[in-house]
């Protein structure tokens, strides 16, 4: 063990003078994860993407990361917000389009226990997703939501907004 440590120290000692000599190439001093010095737009390969970051929050499709797929959004700016699940994300030029299926409203026969607590931002929805798929931009998302599958076809969505 001691001999391995001594050999390592000796190799490091031999390396130091070489790094300080003028013949040492500059590539030795560039970190592998250094940011690019050019601000060129790098074309993304492919149409689909795994995630998108918006307002310091990661959003991803349900098959990639289910916890980052539940959102509250407005498909049309003047409409009421609705809950949905991101199915996948696609690149369209320099923007991202999210394909979202909305959660069905809870049946009238079922009771939403969170209606009694207006200051607790949780709502019960049906666990069944609708067939209709909305295509939205990242700016249409109002907030990120935590999704919890509960019982008898019910799901709870809790507001995870930082505001």
PDB file of C-alpha atoms in Angstrom:
ATOM      1  CA  UNK A   1       0.000   0.000   0.000  1.00  0.00           C
ATOM      2  CA  UNK A   2       2.764   2.419   0.960  1.00  0.00           C
ATOM      3  CA  UNK A   3       4.676   1.650  -2.226  1.00  0.00           C
ATOM      4  CA  UNK A   4       1.606   2.450  -4.349  1.00  0.00           C
ATOM      5  CA  UNK A   5       1.246   5.798  -2.586  1.00  0.00           C
ATOM      6  CA  UNK A   6       4.952   6.560  -3.031  1.00  0.00           C
ATOM      7  CA  UNK A   7       4.806   5.701  -6.750  1.00  0.00           C
ATOM      8  CA  UNK A   8       1.796   7.982  -7.157  1.00  0.00           C
ATOM      9  CA  UNK A   9       3.609  10.852  -5.424  1.00  0.00           C
ATOM     10  CA  UNK A  10       6.699  10.275  -7.594  1.00  0.00           C
ATOM     11  CA  UNK A  11       4.645  10.298 -10.814  1.00  0.00           C
ATOM     12  CA  UNK A  12       2.910  13.483  -9.700  1.00  0.00           C
ATOM     13  CA  UNK A  13       6.245  15.089  -8.874  1.00  0.00           C
ATOM     14  CA  UNK A  14       7.547  14.171 -12.335  1.00  0.00           C
ATOM     15  CA  UNK A  15       4.415  15.605 -13.940  1.00  0.00           C
ATOM     16  CA  UNK A  16       4.630  19.033 -12.262  1.00  0.00           C
ATOM     17  CA  UNK A  17       7.817  20.250 -14.035  1.00  0.00           C
ATOM     18  CA  UNK A  18       6.430  19.104 -17.393  1.00  0.00           C
ATOM     19  CA  UNK A  19       3.220  21.105 -16.836  1.00  0.00           C
ATOM     20  CA  UNK A  20       5.247  24.247 -16.070  1.00  0.00           C
ATOM     21  CA  UNK A  21       7.501  24.015 -19.116  1.00  0.00           C
ATOM     22  CA  UNK A  22       6.616  26.248 -22.111  1.00  0.00           C
ATOM     23  CA  UNK A  23       6.324  23.230 -24.443  1.00  0.00           C
ATOM     24  CA  UNK A  24       3.271  21.909 -22.535  1.00  0.00           C
ATOM     25  CA  UNK A  25       0.164  22.090 -24.758  1.00  0.00           C
ATOM     26  CA  UNK A  26      -2.707  24.403 -23.750  1.00  0.00           C
ATOM     27  CA  UNK A  27      -5.173  21.517 -23.977  1.00  0.00           C
ATOM     28  CA  UNK A  28      -3.873  20.216 -20.653  1.00  0.00           C
ATOM     29  CA  UNK A  29      -5.308  23.257 -18.877  1.00  0.00           C
ATOM     30  CA  UNK A  30      -8.819  23.273 -20.373  1.00  0.00           C
ATOM     31  CA  UNK A  31     -11.289  21.460 -18.102  1.00  0.00           C
ATOM     32  CA  UNK A  32     -13.384  18.816 -19.799  1.00  0.00           C
ATOM     33  CA  UNK A  33     -16.628  20.418 -18.619  1.00  0.00           C
ATOM     34  CA  UNK A  34     -15.665  24.032 -19.341  1.00  0.00           C
ATOM     35  CA  UNK A  35     -18.442  26.156 -20.878  1.00  0.00           C
ATOM     36  CA  UNK A  36     -18.165  26.945 -24.536  1.00  0.00           C
ATOM     37  CA  UNK A  37     -16.571  30.316 -25.287  1.00  0.00           C
ATOM     38  CA  UNK A  38     -18.677  30.759 -28.408  1.00  0.00           C
ATOM     39  CA  UNK A  39     -22.350  31.589 -28.119  1.00  0.00           C
ATOM     40  CA  UNK A  40     -23.315  29.602 -31.176  1.00  0.00           C
ATOM     41  CA  UNK A  41     -26.715  27.987 -31.375  1.00  0.00           C
ATOM     42  CA  UNK A  42     -26.220  24.243 -31.235  1.00  0.00           C
ATOM     43  CA  UNK A  43     -28.794  22.396 -33.268  1.00  0.00           C
ATOM     44  CA  UNK A  44     -30.506  19.667 -31.291  1.00  0.00           C
ATOM     45  CA  UNK A  45     -30.458  16.252 -32.878  1.00  0.00           C
ATOM     46  CA  UNK A  46     -33.930  14.797 -33.199  1.00  0.00           C
ATOM     47  CA  UNK A  47     -37.416  16.073 -32.588  1.00  0.00           C
ATOM     48  CA  UNK A  48     -38.278  14.702 -29.142  1.00  0.00           C
ATOM     49  CA  UNK A  49     -36.596  15.662 -25.911  1.00  0.00           C
ATOM     50  CA  UNK A  50     -36.523  14.189 -22.414  1.00  0.00           C
ATOM     51  CA  UNK A  51     -37.094  17.367 -20.410  1.00  0.00           C
ATOM     52  CA  UNK A  52     -37.341  21.139 -20.587  1.00  0.00           C
ATOM     53  CA  UNK A  53     -36.414  23.638 -17.902  1.00  0.00           C
ATOM     54  CA  UNK A  54     -38.632  26.708 -17.460  1.00  0.00           C
ATOM     55  CA  UNK A  55     -38.543  29.165 -14.538  1.00  0.00           C
ATOM     56  CA  UNK A  56     -36.099  26.889 -12.677  1.00  0.00           C
ATOM     57  CA  UNK A  57     -38.492  23.908 -12.868  1.00  0.00           C
ATOM     58  CA  UNK A  58     -37.890  20.738 -14.890  1.00  0.00           C
ATOM     59  CA  UNK A  59     -40.799  19.409 -16.926  1.00  0.00           C
ATOM     60  CA  UNK A  60     -40.667  16.003 -18.579  1.00  0.00           C
ATOM     61  CA  UNK A  61     -42.947  13.497 -20.221  1.00  0.00           C
ATOM     62  CA  UNK A  62     -44.757  10.886 -18.164  1.00  0.00           C
ATOM     63  CA  UNK A  63     -42.637   8.065 -19.580  1.00  0.00           C
ATOM     64  CA  UNK A  64     -39.393   9.876 -18.693  1.00  0.00           C
ATOM     65  CA  UNK A  65     -40.144  11.101 -15.176  1.00  0.00           C
ATOM     66  CA  UNK A  66     -43.715  10.833 -13.946  1.00  0.00           C
ATOM     67  CA  UNK A  67     -43.213  13.258 -11.066  1.00  0.00           C
ATOM     68  CA  UNK A  68     -42.275  16.096 -13.410  1.00  0.00           C
ATOM     69  CA  UNK A  69     -45.182  15.498 -15.786  1.00  0.00           C
ATOM     70  CA  UNK A  70     -48.178  16.805 -13.798  1.00  0.00           C
ATOM     71  CA  UNK A  71     -49.046  20.443 -14.473  1.00  0.00           C
ATOM     72  CA  UNK A  72     -51.824  23.010 -14.258  1.00  0.00           C
ATOM     73  CA  UNK A  73     -52.063  24.959 -17.511  1.00  0.00           C
ATOM     74  CA  UNK A  74     -54.239  27.126 -19.736  1.00  0.00           C
ATOM     75  CA  UNK A  75     -54.683  25.767 -23.277  1.00  0.00           C
ATOM     76  CA  UNK A  76     -56.202  29.125 -24.297  1.00  0.00           C
ATOM     77  CA  UNK A  77     -55.078  32.268 -22.403  1.00  0.00           C
ATOM     78  CA  UNK A  78     -58.602  33.332 -21.333  1.00  0.00           C
ATOM     79  CA  UNK A  79     -59.789  29.857 -20.279  1.00  0.00           C
ATOM     80  CA  UNK A  80     -59.861  28.507 -16.743  1.00  0.00           C
ATOM     81  CA  UNK A  81     -56.770  26.544 -15.655  1.00  0.00           C
ATOM     82  CA  UNK A  82     -56.969  22.770 -16.026  1.00  0.00           C
ATOM     83  CA  UNK A  83     -54.852  19.875 -14.785  1.00  0.00           C
ATOM     84  CA  UNK A  84     -52.967  17.698 -17.210  1.00  0.00           C
ATOM     85  CA  UNK A  85     -50.105  15.302 -17.678  1.00  0.00           C
ATOM     86  CA  UNK A  86     -47.289  15.909 -20.151  1.00  0.00           C
ATOM     87  CA  UNK A  87     -47.057  12.973 -22.534  1.00  0.00           C
ATOM     88  CA  UNK A  88     -43.997  14.087 -24.496  1.00  0.00           C
ATOM     89  CA  UNK A  89     -42.019  17.160 -25.489  1.00  0.00           C
ATOM     90  CA  UNK A  90     -41.081  18.097 -29.046  1.00  0.00           C
ATOM     91  CA  UNK A  91     -38.675  20.651 -30.462  1.00  0.00           C
ATOM     92  CA  UNK A  92     -40.147  23.044 -32.998  1.00  0.00           C
ATOM     93  CA  UNK A  93     -37.341  25.317 -34.152  1.00  0.00           C
ATOM     94  CA  UNK A  94     -36.052  27.064 -31.049  1.00  0.00           C
ATOM     95  CA  UNK A  95     -39.247  26.492 -29.013  1.00  0.00           C
ATOM     96  CA  UNK A  96     -40.599  23.483 -27.160  1.00  0.00           C
ATOM     97  CA  UNK A  97     -44.114  22.126 -27.637  1.00  0.00           C
ATOM     98  CA  UNK A  98     -45.620  19.994 -24.878  1.00  0.00           C
ATOM     99  CA  UNK A  99     -48.246  17.385 -25.709  1.00  0.00           C
ATOM    100  CA  UNK A 100     -50.587  17.273 -22.719  1.00  0.00           C
ATOM    101  CA  UNK A 101     -53.581  15.092 -21.898  1.00  0.00           C
ATOM    102  CA  UNK A 102     -55.922  16.529 -19.296  1.00  0.00           C
ATOM    103  CA  UNK A 103     -57.187  14.779 -16.197  1.00  0.00           C
ATOM    104  CA  UNK A 104     -60.920  14.091 -16.262  1.00  0.00           C
ATOM    105  CA  UNK A 105     -63.046  15.971 -13.756  1.00  0.00           C
ATOM    106  CA  UNK A 106     -64.169  14.008 -10.738  1.00  0.00           C
ATOM    107  CA  UNK A 107     -67.603  12.437 -11.137  1.00  0.00           C
ATOM    108  CA  UNK A 108     -70.440  14.371  -9.459  1.00  0.00           C
ATOM    109  CA  UNK A 109     -71.203  11.270  -7.377  1.00  0.00           C
ATOM    110  CA  UNK A 110     -67.726  11.399  -5.794  1.00  0.00           C
ATOM    111  CA  UNK A 111     -66.862  13.936  -3.133  1.00  0.00           C
ATOM    112  CA  UNK A 112     -63.706  16.064  -3.196  1.00  0.00           C
ATOM    113  CA  UNK A 113     -62.500  16.200   0.447  1.00  0.00           C
ATOM    114  CA  UNK A 114     -60.267  19.208  -0.244  1.00  0.00           C
ATOM    115  CA  UNK A 115     -63.177  21.553  -0.983  1.00  0.00           C
ATOM    116  CA  UNK A 116     -63.470  22.124   2.769  1.00  0.00           C
ATOM    117  CA  UNK A 117     -59.937  23.567   2.898  1.00  0.00           C
ATOM    118  CA  UNK A 118     -59.703  26.502   0.461  1.00  0.00           C
ATOM    119  CA  UNK A 119     -56.219  27.552   1.634  1.00  0.00           C
ATOM    120  CA  UNK A 120     -54.731  24.106   0.986  1.00  0.00           C
ATOM    121  CA  UNK A 121     -54.073  24.004  -2.737  1.00  0.00           C
ATOM    122  CA  UNK A 122     -55.037  20.415  -3.503  1.00  0.00           C
ATOM    123  CA  UNK A 123     -57.753  19.163  -5.829  1.00  0.00           C
ATOM    124  CA  UNK A 124     -59.098  15.702  -6.533  1.00  0.00           C
ATOM    125  CA  UNK A 125     -59.418  14.570 -10.147  1.00  0.00           C
ATOM    126  CA  UNK A 126     -60.236  11.328 -11.850  1.00  0.00           C
ATOM    127  CA  UNK A 127     -57.193   9.116 -12.479  1.00  0.00           C
ATOM    128  CA  UNK A 128     -58.354   8.650 -16.065  1.00  0.00           C
ATOM    129  CA  UNK A 129     -56.746  10.896 -18.656  1.00  0.00           C
ATOM    130  CA  UNK A 130     -58.863  12.350 -21.443  1.00  0.00           C
ATOM    131  CA  UNK A 131     -58.411  11.321 -25.056  1.00  0.00           C
ATOM    132  CA  UNK A 132     -57.991  14.912 -26.239  1.00  0.00           C
ATOM    133  CA  UNK A 133     -54.413  16.101 -26.431  1.00  0.00           C
ATOM    134  CA  UNK A 134     -53.478  19.773 -26.144  1.00  0.00           C
ATOM    135  CA  UNK A 135     -50.263  21.113 -27.646  1.00  0.00           C
ATOM    136  CA  UNK A 136     -48.983  23.986 -25.511  1.00  0.00           C
ATOM    137  CA  UNK A 137     -45.864  26.082 -24.978  1.00  0.00           C
ATOM    138  CA  UNK A 138     -43.891  26.343 -21.754  1.00  0.00           C
ATOM    139  CA  UNK A 139     -45.393  29.803 -21.154  1.00  0.00           C
ATOM    140  CA  UNK A 140     -48.891  28.262 -20.965  1.00  0.00           C
ATOM    141  CA  UNK A 141     -47.966  26.336 -17.815  1.00  0.00           C
ATOM    142  CA  UNK A 142     -49.268  27.991 -14.665  1.00  0.00           C
ATOM    143  CA  UNK A 143     -47.689  25.691 -12.127  1.00  0.00           C
ATOM    144  CA  UNK A 144     -46.073  22.364 -11.465  1.00  0.00           C
ATOM    145  CA  UNK A 145     -48.187  19.891  -9.474  1.00  0.00           C
ATOM    146  CA  UNK A 146     -47.523  16.808  -7.388  1.00  0.00           C
ATOM    147  CA  UNK A 147     -49.652  13.859  -8.442  1.00  0.00           C
ATOM    148  CA  UNK A 148     -50.754  11.194  -6.011  1.00  0.00           C
ATOM    149  CA  UNK A 149     -52.876   8.223  -7.102  1.00  0.00           C
ATOM    150  CA  UNK A 150     -55.311   7.670  -4.324  1.00  0.00           C
ATOM    151  CA  UNK A 151     -58.143   5.105  -4.388  1.00  0.00           C
ATOM    152  CA  UNK A 152     -61.220   4.260  -6.495  1.00  0.00           C
ATOM    153  CA  UNK A 153     -59.941   6.033  -9.595  1.00  0.00           C
ATOM    154  CA  UNK A 154     -59.128   9.294  -7.836  1.00  0.00           C
ATOM    155  CA  UNK A 155     -55.948  11.339  -8.078  1.00  0.00           C
ATOM    156  CA  UNK A 156     -54.847  14.265  -5.961  1.00  0.00           C
ATOM    157  CA  UNK A 157     -52.913  17.151  -7.485  1.00  0.00           C
ATOM    158  CA  UNK A 158     -51.132  19.499  -5.095  1.00  0.00           C
ATOM    159  CA  UNK A 159     -49.791  22.890  -6.145  1.00  0.00           C
ATOM    160  CA  UNK A 160     -45.970  22.967  -6.080  1.00  0.00           C
ATOM    161  CA  UNK A 161     -45.658  26.611  -7.052  1.00  0.00           C
ATOM    162  CA  UNK A 162     -42.925  28.558  -5.288  1.00  0.00           C
ATOM    163  CA  UNK A 163     -45.037  31.717  -5.206  1.00  0.00           C
TER     164      UNK A 163
END
